[in-house]
Amino acid sequence: MAFTFSQTNSDNQMETYNLEISIDPAAGTINQVLEVGDTVAEDITIVNTGDVNARVYLTADWGPGSGTTDLEATLLANAIEATVYVSADPDPTQAYSGSLIGLQNQQIVDISATADTTVYISLVVPDNRSGPTLLNKALHTDFVFVAISVEA
């Protein structure tokens, strides 16, 4: 015996909103040779240009540079330590600390509608990575920011 049920919700409303963040694509560009123990740091300003609050996630997308194999790039991405801080004047908050390879979909900050914040990213090849395996190896890296809407 078949059974059919239907319900109409006449008060159901669909709403839309504007979720948008803005980042200067030239900001945070790192084009530097790192020796063991060297640290390089850049900052990137994120502006919430939408009309809803946004939760921002960060991923480091990387691949081998010239003269570097996929395996060597993986070893280098695993060796490089990344630290991410988010401004909250006067004291920035640490949002991530670990290997570059582990910087995947890390929630870093919630930004109110029409507000902005600065993200500080630093990279270092630690002193315990001084072997010949990583000498003259290169990575191409992009920092990918993804925003989702959140309630206030």
Coordinates of N, CA and C in Angstrom, one line a residue:
M1 N 0.8 -1.2 0.0 CA 0.0 0.0 0.0 C 0.9 1.2 0.0
A2 N 0.7 2.1 -1.0 CA 1.5 3.3 -1.1 C 1.0 4.4 -0.2
F3 N 1.9 5.2 0.3 CA 1.5 6.4 1.2 C 2.1 7.6 0.7
T4 N 1.4 8.7 0.5 CA 1.9 9.9 0.0 C 1.5 11.0 1.0
F5 N 2.5 11.9 1.2 CA 2.3 13.0 2.2 C 2.9 14.3 1.5
S6 N 2.2 15.4 1.6 CA 2.8 16.6 1.2 C 2.4 17.7 2.2
Q7 N 3.3 18.7 2.3 CA 3.1 19.8 3.2 C 3.5 21.1 2.5
T8 N 2.7 22.1 2.6 CA 3.1 23.4 2.0 C 3.4 24.4 3.1
N9 N 4.6 25.0 3.0 CA 5.0 26.0 4.0 C 4.8 27.4 3.3
S10 N 3.7 28.0 3.6 CA 3.4 29.3 2.8 C 4.2 30.5 3.4
D11 N 4.8 30.3 4.6 CA 5.6 31.4 5.2 C 7.1 31.3 4.9
N12 N 7.5 30.4 4.1 CA 8.9 30.1 3.8 C 9.5 31.2 2.9
Q13 N 10.5 31.8 3.3 CA 11.1 32.9 2.5 C 12.6 32.5 2.2
M14 N 13.0 32.8 1.0 CA 14.4 32.6 0.6 C 15.1 34.0 0.6
E15 N 16.2 34.0 1.3 CA 17.0 35.3 1.3 C 18.3 35.1 0.6
T16 N 18.8 36.2 0.1 CA 20.2 36.2 -0.5 C 21.0 37.3 0.2
Y17 N 22.3 37.1 0.1 CA 23.2 38.1 0.8 C 24.4 38.2 -0.1
N18 N 25.2 39.2 0.2 CA 26.5 39.4 -0.5 C 27.6 39.0 0.4
L19 N 28.3 37.9 0.0 CA 29.5 37.5 0.7 C 30.7 37.7 -0.2
E20 N 31.6 38.6 0.2 CA 32.7 38.9 -0.6 C 33.9 39.4 0.2
I21 N 35.1 38.9 0.0 CA 36.3 39.5 0.6 C 37.2 39.9 -0.5
S22 N 38.0 40.9 -0.2 CA 38.9 41.5 -1.2 C 40.3 41.4 -0.7
I23 N 41.2 40.9 -1.5 CA 42.7 40.8 -1.2 C 43.5 41.3 -2.4
D24 N 44.4 42.2 -2.1 CA 45.3 42.6 -3.2 C 46.2 41.5 -3.7
P25 N 46.1 41.1 -4.9 CA 46.8 39.9 -5.4 C 48.3 40.1 -5.4
A26 N 48.8 41.4 -5.3 CA 50.2 41.6 -5.3 C 50.8 41.6 -3.8
A27 N 49.9 41.6 -2.9 CA 50.3 41.6 -1.4 C 50.8 40.3 -1.1
G28 N 51.7 40.2 -0.1 CA 52.2 39.0 0.4 C 53.1 38.2 -0.6
T29 N 53.6 38.8 -1.6 CA 54.4 38.2 -2.6 C 55.8 37.9 -2.0
I30 N 56.2 36.6 -2.0 CA 57.5 36.2 -1.4 C 58.3 35.7 -2.6
N31 N 59.4 36.3 -2.9 CA 60.3 35.8 -4.0 C 61.7 35.9 -3.4
Q32 N 62.1 34.9 -2.6 CA 63.3 35.0 -1.9 C 64.0 33.7 -1.8
V33 N 65.3 33.7 -1.7 CA 66.0 32.5 -1.4 C 66.2 32.4 0.1
L34 N 65.9 31.2 0.7 CA 66.0 31.0 2.1 C 67.2 30.1 2.4
E35 N 68.0 30.5 3.3 CA 69.1 29.7 3.8 C 68.5 29.1 5.1
V36 N 69.1 28.0 5.6 CA 68.7 27.4 6.8 C 68.7 28.5 7.9
G37 N 67.6 28.6 8.7 CA 67.5 29.6 9.7 C 67.0 30.9 9.3
D38 N 66.9 31.2 8.0 CA 66.3 32.5 7.5 C 64.8 32.5 7.7
T39 N 64.3 33.6 8.0 CA 62.8 33.8 8.1 C 62.4 34.9 7.1
V40 N 61.3 34.7 6.4 CA 60.8 35.7 5.5 C 59.3 35.9 6.0
A41 N 58.9 37.1 6.0 CA 57.5 37.4 6.5 C 56.9 38.5 5.6
E42 N 55.6 38.3 5.3 CA 54.8 39.3 4.6 C 53.4 39.4 5.2
D43 N 52.8 40.5 4.9 CA 51.4 40.7 5.4 C 50.4 40.9 4.3
I44 N 49.2 40.5 4.5 CA 48.1 40.5 3.5 C 46.9 41.1 4.2
T45 N 46.3 42.2 3.7 CA 45.1 42.7 4.3 C 43.9 42.1 3.6
I46 N 43.0 41.7 4.4 CA 41.7 41.1 3.9 C 40.6 42.1 4.3
V47 N 39.8 42.5 3.3 CA 38.7 43.4 3.5 C 37.4 42.7 3.2
N48 N 36.5 42.7 4.2 CA 35.2 42.1 4.0 C 34.3 43.2 3.3
T49 N 34.2 43.0 2.0 CA 33.4 44.0 1.2 C 31.9 43.6 1.1
G50 N 31.6 42.5 1.7 CA 30.2 42.1 1.6 C 29.4 42.7 2.7
D51 N 28.1 42.2 2.8 CA 27.2 42.7 3.8 C 26.9 41.7 4.9
V52 N 27.7 40.6 5.0 CA 27.5 39.6 6.1 C 28.9 39.3 6.7
N53 N 28.9 38.8 7.9 CA 30.1 38.4 8.5 C 30.7 37.2 7.8
A54 N 32.0 37.2 7.8 CA 32.7 36.1 7.1 C 33.7 35.4 7.9
R55 N 33.8 34.0 7.8 CA 34.8 33.2 8.4 C 35.8 32.9 7.3
V56 N 37.1 33.2 7.5 CA 38.1 33.0 6.5 C 39.0 31.8 6.8
Y57 N 39.2 31.0 5.8 CA 40.1 29.9 5.8 C 41.3 30.1 4.9
L58 N 42.4 29.5 5.3 CA 43.7 29.7 4.5 C 44.3 28.4 4.2
T59 N 44.7 28.3 2.9 CA 45.4 27.1 2.4 C 46.6 27.5 1.6
A60 N 47.8 26.8 1.9 CA 49.0 27.1 1.1 C 49.0 26.1 -0.1
D61 N 48.8 26.5 -1.3 CA 48.9 25.7 -2.5 C 50.3 25.8 -3.0
W62 N 51.0 24.7 -3.2 CA 52.4 24.8 -3.6 C 52.7 23.7 -4.6
G63 N 53.8 23.9 -5.3 CA 54.3 22.9 -6.3 C 55.8 23.1 -6.6
P64 N 56.4 22.2 -7.3 CA 57.8 22.4 -7.5 C 58.2 23.5 -8.4
G65 N 59.3 24.2 -8.0 CA 59.9 25.2 -8.9 C 60.8 24.6 -9.9
S66 N 61.5 25.5 -10.6 CA 62.4 25.0 -11.7 C 63.5 24.2 -11.1
G67 N 63.8 23.1 -11.7 CA 64.9 22.2 -11.2 C 64.6 21.4 -10.0
T68 N 63.3 21.3 -9.6 CA 62.9 20.6 -8.4 C 61.8 19.6 -8.8
T69 N 62.0 18.4 -8.3 CA 61.0 17.3 -8.6 C 59.8 17.4 -7.7
D70 N 58.7 16.7 -8.0 CA 57.6 16.7 -7.1 C 58.0 16.2 -5.7
L71 N 58.8 15.1 -5.6 CA 59.2 14.6 -4.3 C 60.0 15.6 -3.5
E72 N 61.0 16.3 -4.2 CA 61.8 17.3 -3.5 C 60.9 18.4 -3.1
A73 N 59.9 18.8 -3.8 CA 59.0 19.9 -3.4 C 58.2 19.5 -2.2
T74 N 57.8 18.2 -2.1 CA 57.1 17.7 -1.0 C 58.0 17.8 0.3
L75 N 59.2 17.3 0.1 CA 60.2 17.4 1.2 C 60.4 18.8 1.7
L76 N 60.5 19.7 0.8 CA 60.7 21.1 1.1 C 59.5 21.7 1.8
A77 N 58.3 21.5 1.3 CA 57.1 22.0 1.9 C 56.9 21.4 3.3
N78 N 57.3 20.2 3.5 CA 57.2 19.6 4.8 C 58.3 20.2 5.8
A79 N 59.4 20.6 5.3 CA 60.5 21.2 6.1 C 60.2 22.6 6.5
I80 N 59.6 23.4 5.6 CA 59.4 24.8 5.9 C 58.3 25.0 7.0
E81 N 58.7 25.7 8.0 CA 57.7 26.0 9.0 C 57.0 27.3 8.7
A82 N 55.7 27.3 8.8 CA 54.8 28.5 8.5 C 54.1 28.9 9.8
T83 N 54.1 30.2 10.0 CA 53.3 30.8 11.2 C 52.4 31.8 10.6
V84 N 51.2 31.8 11.1 CA 50.2 32.8 10.6 C 49.6 33.5 11.8
Y85 N 49.7 34.9 11.8 CA 49.1 35.7 12.8 C 48.1 36.6 12.2
V86 N 47.0 36.9 13.0 CA 46.0 37.8 12.5 C 46.0 39.0 13.4
S87 N 45.9 40.2 12.9 CA 45.9 41.4 13.7 C 44.7 41.5 14.6
A88 N 45.0 42.0 15.7 CA 43.9 42.3 16.7 C 44.6 43.3 17.6
D89 N 44.8 44.5 17.1 CA 45.6 45.5 17.8 C 45.2 45.6 19.3
P90 N 46.2 45.6 20.2 CA 47.6 45.7 19.9 C 48.3 44.4 19.8
D91 N 47.6 43.3 20.1 CA 48.2 42.0 20.1 C 47.7 41.0 19.0
P92 N 48.5 40.7 18.0 CA 48.0 39.7 17.0 C 47.8 38.4 17.6
T93 N 46.9 37.6 17.0 CA 46.6 36.3 17.5 C 47.2 35.3 16.5
Q94 N 47.8 34.2 17.1 CA 48.4 33.2 16.3 C 47.3 32.3 15.8
A95 N 47.2 32.2 14.5 CA 46.1 31.4 13.9 C 46.6 30.0 13.4
Y96 N 47.9 29.9 13.1 CA 48.5 28.6 12.7 C 50.0 28.6 12.9
S97 N 50.5 27.4 13.3 CA 51.9 27.2 13.4 C 52.2 25.8 13.1
G98 N 53.0 25.5 12.0 CA 53.3 24.1 11.6 C 53.9 24.1 10.3
S99 N 54.0 23.0 9.7 CA 54.7 22.9 8.4 C 53.8 23.6 7.3
L100 N 54.5 24.0 6.2 CA 53.8 24.6 5.1 C 52.8 23.6 4.5
I101 N 53.3 22.3 4.4 CA 52.4 21.3 3.9 C 51.1 21.1 4.7
G102 N 51.2 21.4 5.9 CA 50.0 21.2 6.8 C 49.1 22.4 6.8
L103 N 49.4 23.5 6.1 CA 48.6 24.7 6.1 C 47.5 24.5 5.0
Q104 N 46.5 23.7 5.4 CA 45.4 23.3 4.6 C 44.0 23.6 5.2
N105 N 43.2 24.5 4.7 CA 41.9 24.8 5.2 C 41.9 25.1 6.6
Q106 N 42.8 26.0 7.0 CA 42.9 26.4 8.4 C 42.0 27.6 8.7
Q107 N 41.1 27.5 9.6 CA 40.3 28.7 10.0 C 41.2 29.7 10.6
I108 N 41.3 30.9 10.1 CA 42.2 31.9 10.7 C 41.5 33.1 11.3
V109 N 40.3 33.5 10.8 CA 39.7 34.7 11.4 C 38.2 34.8 11.0
D110 N 37.5 35.5 11.8 CA 36.1 35.9 11.5 C 36.2 37.4 11.3
I111 N 35.6 37.9 10.2 CA 35.6 39.3 9.9 C 34.2 39.8 9.8
S112 N 33.9 40.9 10.5 CA 32.5 41.5 10.5 C 32.3 42.1 9.1
A113 N 31.1 42.3 8.7 CA 30.7 42.9 7.5 C 31.4 44.3 7.4
T114 N 32.0 44.6 6.3 CA 32.7 45.9 5.9 C 33.9 46.1 6.8
A115 N 34.4 45.2 7.5 CA 35.6 45.4 8.3 C 36.8 44.8 7.6
D116 N 38.0 45.1 8.1 CA 39.2 44.5 7.5 C 40.1 44.0 8.6
T117 N 41.1 43.2 8.2 CA 42.1 42.7 9.1 C 43.4 42.4 8.3
T118 N 44.5 42.3 9.0 CA 45.7 41.9 8.4 C 46.2 40.6 8.8
V119 N 46.7 39.8 7.9 CA 47.2 38.4 8.1 C 48.7 38.5 7.9
Y120 N 49.5 38.0 8.9 CA 50.9 38.0 8.8 C 51.4 36.6 8.6
I121 N 52.1 36.3 7.5 CA 52.6 35.0 7.2 C 54.1 35.0 7.3
S122 N 54.7 34.1 8.1 CA 56.2 34.0 8.1 C 56.5 32.5 7.7
L123 N 57.6 32.4 7.0 CA 58.2 31.1 6.6 C 59.6 31.0 7.1
V124 N 60.1 29.8 7.5 CA 61.4 29.6 8.0 C 61.8 28.2 7.7
V125 N 63.1 28.1 7.2 CA 63.7 26.7 7.1 C 64.5 26.5 8.4
P126 N 64.0 25.6 9.3 CA 64.6 25.5 10.6 C 66.0 24.9 10.6
D127 N 66.8 25.2 11.6 CA 68.2 24.8 11.7 C 68.4 23.3 11.6
N128 N 67.4 22.5 12.0 CA 67.6 21.1 11.9 C 67.3 20.5 10.5
R129 N 67.2 21.4 9.5 CA 67.0 20.9 8.1 C 68.2 21.3 7.2
S130 N 69.4 21.1 7.7 CA 70.6 21.6 7.1 C 71.3 20.6 6.1
G131 N 70.7 19.4 5.9 CA 71.2 18.4 5.0 C 71.2 18.8 3.6
P132 N 71.9 18.1 2.7 CA 72.0 18.4 1.3 C 70.7 18.1 0.5
T133 N 69.7 17.4 1.0 CA 68.5 17.0 0.3 C 67.8 18.2 -0.2
L134 N 67.7 19.3 0.6 CA 66.9 20.5 0.2 C 67.7 21.6 -0.5
L135 N 69.0 21.4 -0.6 CA 69.8 22.5 -1.2 C 69.4 22.8 -2.7
N136 N 69.3 24.0 -3.0 CA 68.9 24.5 -4.4 C 67.6 24.0 -4.9
K137 N 66.6 23.8 -3.9 CA 65.3 23.3 -4.3 C 64.4 24.5 -4.2
A138 N 63.3 24.5 -5.0 CA 62.4 25.7 -5.1 C 60.9 25.3 -5.1
L139 N 60.1 26.1 -4.5 CA 58.7 25.9 -4.5 C 58.0 27.2 -5.1
H140 N 56.9 26.9 -5.8 CA 55.9 28.0 -6.1 C 54.8 27.8 -5.2
T141 N 54.4 28.9 -4.5 CA 53.3 28.8 -3.5 C 52.3 29.9 -3.7
D142 N 51.0 29.5 -3.6 CA 49.9 30.5 -3.6 C 49.2 30.4 -2.2
F143 N 48.8 31.5 -1.6 CA 48.0 31.4 -0.4 C 46.6 31.6 -0.9
V144 N 45.7 30.6 -0.6 CA 44.3 30.7 -1.1 C 43.4 31.0 0.1
F145 N 42.6 32.0 0.0 CA 41.7 32.4 1.1 C 40.3 32.1 0.6
V146 N 39.5 31.4 1.5 CA 38.1 31.1 1.2 C 37.3 31.6 2.4
A147 N 36.1 32.2 2.0 CA 35.3 32.8 3.0 C 33.9 32.1 3.0
I148 N 33.3 31.9 4.2 CA 31.9 31.4 4.3 C 31.2 32.4 5.2
S149 N 29.9 32.5 5.0 CA 29.2 33.4 5.9 C 28.9 32.8 7.2
V150 N 28.9 33.7 8.3 CA 28.6 33.3 9.6 C 27.7 34.3 10.3
E151 N 26.9 33.9 11.2 CA 26.1 34.8 11.9 C 26.9 35.6 12.9
A152 N 26.4 36.8 13.2 CA 27.1 37.7 14.2 C 27.2 37.1 15.5

